[in-house]
Amino acid sequence: MKTRLIALLLALLTALPMVGTGGMAMADDDKRGLFVNLTTDDTWAAAKAIMFAHEKSLKNGHDTAIWLNVRAVYLADAKRPSHVHGLMAEQGTSIQDMLRAFMADGGTVIMCGACSKAAGLTKADYIDGVVMGEWPLVESWLFRDGMQTLSW
């Protein structure tokens, strides 16, 4: 009986710190950031990635960056029209429009410099607001405390 009572007390003491915190969001100081690694120029996948970064991360207070690299560098080319699938297509929104809205709300779009060069694109080819990403900039996002990464 005494052993059961001790086990019950230990279980209660272990659970007490959790009482009152269930369902509570993290304090603003502890908000995590999101670094989206987008490598495709497939507009269906890209629209989903940008929408997620914007609607689910940035608009919920998380510092958010989208790194366009590999074939994704074509997505921000101001001269390249883009077809968007699903709900965004019904609104007549392009990938470039989605990126502009993301940046207007405080999101960061980082362009891979080496990928841009390989694609024959320069900063002048991109929509306004895109940041050319040399390693120190990418590193500052990727290795920041509390940063999460997601790839498309």
PDB file of C-alpha atoms in Angstrom:
ATOM      1  CA  MET A   1       0.000   0.000   0.000  1.00  0.00           C
ATOM      2  CA  LYS A   2       2.800   2.405   0.916  1.00  0.00           C
ATOM      3  CA  THR A   3       4.578   1.650  -2.420  1.00  0.00           C
ATOM      4  CA  ARG A   4       1.398   2.431  -4.368  1.00  0.00           C
ATOM      5  CA  LEU A   5       0.943   5.704  -2.503  1.00  0.00           C
ATOM      6  CA  ILE A   6       4.521   6.755  -3.250  1.00  0.00           C
ATOM      7  CA  ALA A   7       4.082   5.830  -6.944  1.00  0.00           C
ATOM      8  CA  LEU A   8       0.844   7.848  -7.080  1.00  0.00           C
ATOM      9  CA  LEU A   9       2.484  10.886  -5.456  1.00  0.00           C
ATOM     10  CA  LEU A  10       5.419  10.697  -7.871  1.00  0.00           C
ATOM     11  CA  ALA A  11       3.032  10.508 -10.827  1.00  0.00           C
ATOM     12  CA  LEU A  12       1.120  13.560  -9.551  1.00  0.00           C
ATOM     13  CA  LEU A  13       4.310  15.548  -8.950  1.00  0.00           C
ATOM     14  CA  THR A  14       5.498  14.720 -12.454  1.00  0.00           C
ATOM     15  CA  ALA A  15       2.179  15.835 -13.983  1.00  0.00           C
ATOM     16  CA  LEU A  16       1.799  19.089 -11.990  1.00  0.00           C
ATOM     17  CA  PRO A  17       4.150  21.202 -14.137  1.00  0.00           C
ATOM     18  CA  MET A  18       1.951  20.411 -17.145  1.00  0.00           C
ATOM     19  CA  VAL A  19      -1.304  21.510 -15.458  1.00  0.00           C
ATOM     20  CA  GLY A  20      -2.466  24.828 -16.836  1.00  0.00           C
ATOM     21  CA  THR A  21      -0.182  24.801 -19.853  1.00  0.00           C
ATOM     22  CA  GLY A  22      -2.104  22.420 -22.078  1.00  0.00           C
ATOM     23  CA  GLY A  23      -3.066  24.021 -25.377  1.00  0.00           C
ATOM     24  CA  MET A  24      -1.040  27.131 -24.606  1.00  0.00           C
ATOM     25  CA  ALA A  25       0.915  28.591 -27.504  1.00  0.00           C
ATOM     26  CA  MET A  26       4.623  29.243 -27.199  1.00  0.00           C
ATOM     27  CA  ALA A  27       5.575  32.648 -25.897  1.00  0.00           C
ATOM     28  CA  ASP A  28       6.344  35.148 -28.645  1.00  0.00           C
ATOM     29  CA  ASP A  29      10.010  35.025 -27.609  1.00  0.00           C
ATOM     30  CA  ASP A  30      10.058  31.342 -28.504  1.00  0.00           C
ATOM     31  CA  LYS A  31       8.438  31.631 -31.944  1.00  0.00           C
ATOM     32  CA  ARG A  32      10.218  29.537 -34.498  1.00  0.00           C
ATOM     33  CA  GLY A  33      11.112  30.653 -37.995  1.00  0.00           C
ATOM     34  CA  LEU A  34      10.627  28.814 -41.254  1.00  0.00           C
ATOM     35  CA  PHE A  35      13.136  28.491 -44.089  1.00  0.00           C
ATOM     36  CA  VAL A  36      11.440  27.049 -47.174  1.00  0.00           C
ATOM     37  CA  ASN A  37      13.824  25.434 -49.646  1.00  0.00           C
ATOM     38  CA  LEU A  38      12.026  25.566 -53.002  1.00  0.00           C
ATOM     39  CA  THR A  39      13.853  23.794 -55.837  1.00  0.00           C
ATOM     40  CA  THR A  40      11.192  23.235 -58.498  1.00  0.00           C
ATOM     41  CA  ASP A  41       9.631  25.409 -61.168  1.00  0.00           C
ATOM     42  CA  ASP A  42       6.560  23.166 -61.147  1.00  0.00           C
ATOM     43  CA  THR A  43       3.933  25.816 -60.460  1.00  0.00           C
ATOM     44  CA  TRP A  44       1.543  23.496 -58.648  1.00  0.00           C
ATOM     45  CA  ALA A  45       4.179  22.548 -56.071  1.00  0.00           C
ATOM     46  CA  ALA A  46       5.546  26.101 -55.947  1.00  0.00           C
ATOM     47  CA  ALA A  47       2.106  27.631 -55.334  1.00  0.00           C
ATOM     48  CA  LYS A  48       1.551  25.200 -52.480  1.00  0.00           C
ATOM     49  CA  ALA A  49       4.957  26.019 -50.949  1.00  0.00           C
ATOM     50  CA  ILE A  50       4.479  29.777 -51.233  1.00  0.00           C
ATOM     51  CA  MET A  51       0.926  29.609 -49.890  1.00  0.00           C
ATOM     52  CA  PHE A  52       2.080  27.502 -46.930  1.00  0.00           C
ATOM     53  CA  ALA A  53       4.979  29.858 -46.178  1.00  0.00           C
ATOM     54  CA  HIS A  54       2.706  32.892 -46.391  1.00  0.00           C
ATOM     55  CA  GLU A  55      -0.585  31.745 -44.883  1.00  0.00           C
ATOM     56  CA  LYS A  56       0.562  29.193 -42.315  1.00  0.00           C
ATOM     57  CA  SER A  57       3.934  30.554 -41.226  1.00  0.00           C
ATOM     58  CA  LEU A  58       4.339  34.275 -41.912  1.00  0.00           C
ATOM     59  CA  LYS A  59       0.750  35.254 -41.075  1.00  0.00           C
ATOM     60  CA  ASN A  60       1.054  33.341 -37.797  1.00  0.00           C
ATOM     61  CA  GLY A  61       3.965  35.505 -36.724  1.00  0.00           C
ATOM     62  CA  HIS A  62       6.897  33.343 -37.758  1.00  0.00           C
ATOM     63  CA  ASP A  63       9.905  34.939 -39.461  1.00  0.00           C
ATOM     64  CA  THR A  64       9.769  33.239 -42.876  1.00  0.00           C
ATOM     65  CA  ALA A  65      12.062  33.021 -45.895  1.00  0.00           C
ATOM     66  CA  ILE A  66      11.697  31.205 -49.204  1.00  0.00           C
ATOM     67  CA  TRP A  67      14.970  30.227 -50.848  1.00  0.00           C
ATOM     68  CA  LEU A  68      14.490  29.822 -54.609  1.00  0.00           C
ATOM     69  CA  ASN A  69      17.201  27.578 -55.967  1.00  0.00           C
ATOM     70  CA  VAL A  70      17.851  25.054 -58.734  1.00  0.00           C
ATOM     71  CA  ARG A  71      14.921  25.402 -61.214  1.00  0.00           C
ATOM     72  CA  ALA A  72      12.876  27.541 -58.798  1.00  0.00           C
ATOM     73  CA  VAL A  73      14.893  30.590 -59.869  1.00  0.00           C
ATOM     74  CA  TYR A  74      12.637  30.757 -62.930  1.00  0.00           C
ATOM     75  CA  LEU A  75       9.590  31.413 -60.704  1.00  0.00           C
ATOM     76  CA  ALA A  76      10.602  34.999 -59.915  1.00  0.00           C
ATOM     77  CA  ASP A  77      11.553  35.897 -63.488  1.00  0.00           C
ATOM     78  CA  ALA A  78       9.429  38.971 -64.234  1.00  0.00           C
ATOM     79  CA  LYS A  79       9.217  38.084 -67.935  1.00  0.00           C
ATOM     80  CA  ARG A  80       8.132  34.466 -67.520  1.00  0.00           C
ATOM     81  CA  PRO A  81       4.371  33.958 -67.219  1.00  0.00           C
ATOM     82  CA  SER A  82       3.247  31.347 -64.734  1.00  0.00           C
ATOM     83  CA  HIS A  83       0.236  29.091 -64.610  1.00  0.00           C
ATOM     84  CA  VAL A  84      -1.116  28.411 -61.128  1.00  0.00           C
ATOM     85  CA  HIS A  85      -3.342  25.463 -60.262  1.00  0.00           C
ATOM     86  CA  GLY A  86      -6.251  25.222 -57.868  1.00  0.00           C
ATOM     87  CA  LEU A  87      -7.716  28.025 -55.785  1.00  0.00           C
ATOM     88  CA  MET A  88      -5.148  30.626 -56.800  1.00  0.00           C
ATOM     89  CA  ALA A  89      -5.924  30.058 -60.492  1.00  0.00           C
ATOM     90  CA  GLU A  90      -9.578  30.922 -59.828  1.00  0.00           C
ATOM     91  CA  GLN A  91      -8.403  34.284 -58.453  1.00  0.00           C
ATOM     92  CA  GLY A  92      -6.197  34.986 -61.481  1.00  0.00           C
ATOM     93  CA  THR A  93      -3.092  34.986 -59.303  1.00  0.00           C
ATOM     94  CA  SER A  94       0.340  34.179 -60.709  1.00  0.00           C
ATOM     95  CA  ILE A  95       3.367  32.801 -58.893  1.00  0.00           C
ATOM     96  CA  GLN A  96       4.949  36.239 -59.158  1.00  0.00           C
ATOM     97  CA  ASP A  97       1.813  37.772 -57.558  1.00  0.00           C
ATOM     98  CA  MET A  98       2.054  35.243 -54.726  1.00  0.00           C
ATOM     99  CA  LEU A  99       5.727  36.067 -54.147  1.00  0.00           C
ATOM    100  CA  ARG A 100       4.997  39.822 -54.193  1.00  0.00           C
ATOM    101  CA  ALA A 101       2.195  39.408 -51.627  1.00  0.00           C
ATOM    102  CA  PHE A 102       4.453  37.277 -49.419  1.00  0.00           C
ATOM    103  CA  MET A 103       7.175  39.951 -49.510  1.00  0.00           C
ATOM    104  CA  ALA A 104       4.648  42.780 -48.979  1.00  0.00           C
ATOM    105  CA  ASP A 105       3.586  41.080 -45.734  1.00  0.00           C
ATOM    106  CA  GLY A 106       7.196  40.883 -44.533  1.00  0.00           C
ATOM    107  CA  GLY A 107       8.415  37.580 -45.975  1.00  0.00           C
ATOM    108  CA  THR A 108      11.868  37.261 -47.496  1.00  0.00           C
ATOM    109  CA  VAL A 109      12.526  35.725 -50.913  1.00  0.00           C
ATOM    110  CA  ILE A 110      16.151  34.732 -51.390  1.00  0.00           C
ATOM    111  CA  MET A 111      17.487  33.884 -54.831  1.00  0.00           C
ATOM    112  CA  CYS A 112      20.345  31.416 -55.225  1.00  0.00           C
ATOM    113  CA  GLY A 113      23.127  33.354 -56.937  1.00  0.00           C
ATOM    114  CA  ALA A 114      24.851  30.309 -58.437  1.00  0.00           C
ATOM    115  CA  CYS A 115      21.552  28.906 -59.731  1.00  0.00           C
ATOM    116  CA  SER A 116      20.627  32.294 -61.192  1.00  0.00           C
ATOM    117  CA  LYS A 117      23.925  32.422 -63.023  1.00  0.00           C
ATOM    118  CA  ALA A 118      23.458  28.865 -64.333  1.00  0.00           C
ATOM    119  CA  ALA A 119      19.966  29.831 -65.568  1.00  0.00           C
ATOM    120  CA  GLY A 120      21.299  32.969 -67.254  1.00  0.00           C
ATOM    121  CA  LEU A 121      19.319  35.254 -64.939  1.00  0.00           C
ATOM    122  CA  THR A 122      20.433  38.324 -62.980  1.00  0.00           C
ATOM    123  CA  LYS A 123      18.824  40.502 -60.301  1.00  0.00           C
ATOM    124  CA  ALA A 124      17.515  42.724 -63.105  1.00  0.00           C
ATOM    125  CA  ASP A 125      15.425  39.786 -64.413  1.00  0.00           C
ATOM    126  CA  TYR A 126      13.604  39.227 -61.118  1.00  0.00           C
ATOM    127  CA  ILE A 127      10.503  40.808 -59.635  1.00  0.00           C
ATOM    128  CA  ASP A 128      11.147  43.654 -57.203  1.00  0.00           C
ATOM    129  CA  GLY A 129      11.986  42.696 -53.636  1.00  0.00           C
ATOM    130  CA  VAL A 130      13.898  39.498 -54.314  1.00  0.00           C
ATOM    131  CA  VAL A 131      17.223  39.350 -52.454  1.00  0.00           C
ATOM    132  CA  MET A 132      20.243  37.776 -54.118  1.00  0.00           C
ATOM    133  CA  GLY A 133      21.445  35.139 -51.696  1.00  0.00           C
ATOM    134  CA  GLU A 134      25.125  34.827 -51.133  1.00  0.00           C
ATOM    135  CA  TRP A 135      26.148  32.218 -48.555  1.00  0.00           C
ATOM    136  CA  PRO A 136      26.325  34.559 -45.517  1.00  0.00           C
ATOM    137  CA  LEU A 137      22.661  35.532 -46.029  1.00  0.00           C
ATOM    138  CA  VAL A 138      21.474  31.954 -46.560  1.00  0.00           C
ATOM    139  CA  GLU A 139      23.547  30.803 -43.582  1.00  0.00           C
ATOM    140  CA  SER A 140      22.038  33.517 -41.362  1.00  0.00           C
ATOM    141  CA  TRP A 141      18.582  32.073 -42.005  1.00  0.00           C
ATOM    142  CA  LEU A 142      19.384  28.385 -42.173  1.00  0.00           C
ATOM    143  CA  PHE A 143      21.398  28.164 -38.949  1.00  0.00           C
ATOM    144  CA  ARG A 144      19.387  30.620 -36.847  1.00  0.00           C
ATOM    145  CA  ASP A 145      18.241  29.329 -33.456  1.00  0.00           C
ATOM    146  CA  GLY A 146      14.713  27.966 -33.660  1.00  0.00           C
ATOM    147  CA  MET A 147      14.698  27.850 -37.465  1.00  0.00           C
ATOM    148  CA  GLN A 148      12.811  25.001 -39.092  1.00  0.00           C
ATOM    149  CA  THR A 149      13.303  23.958 -42.711  1.00  0.00           C
ATOM    150  CA  LEU A 150      10.830  22.619 -45.204  1.00  0.00           C
ATOM    151  CA  SER A 151      11.609  21.564 -48.770  1.00  0.00           C
ATOM    152  CA  TRP A 152       9.553  21.424 -51.936  1.00  0.00           C
TER     153      TRP A 152
END
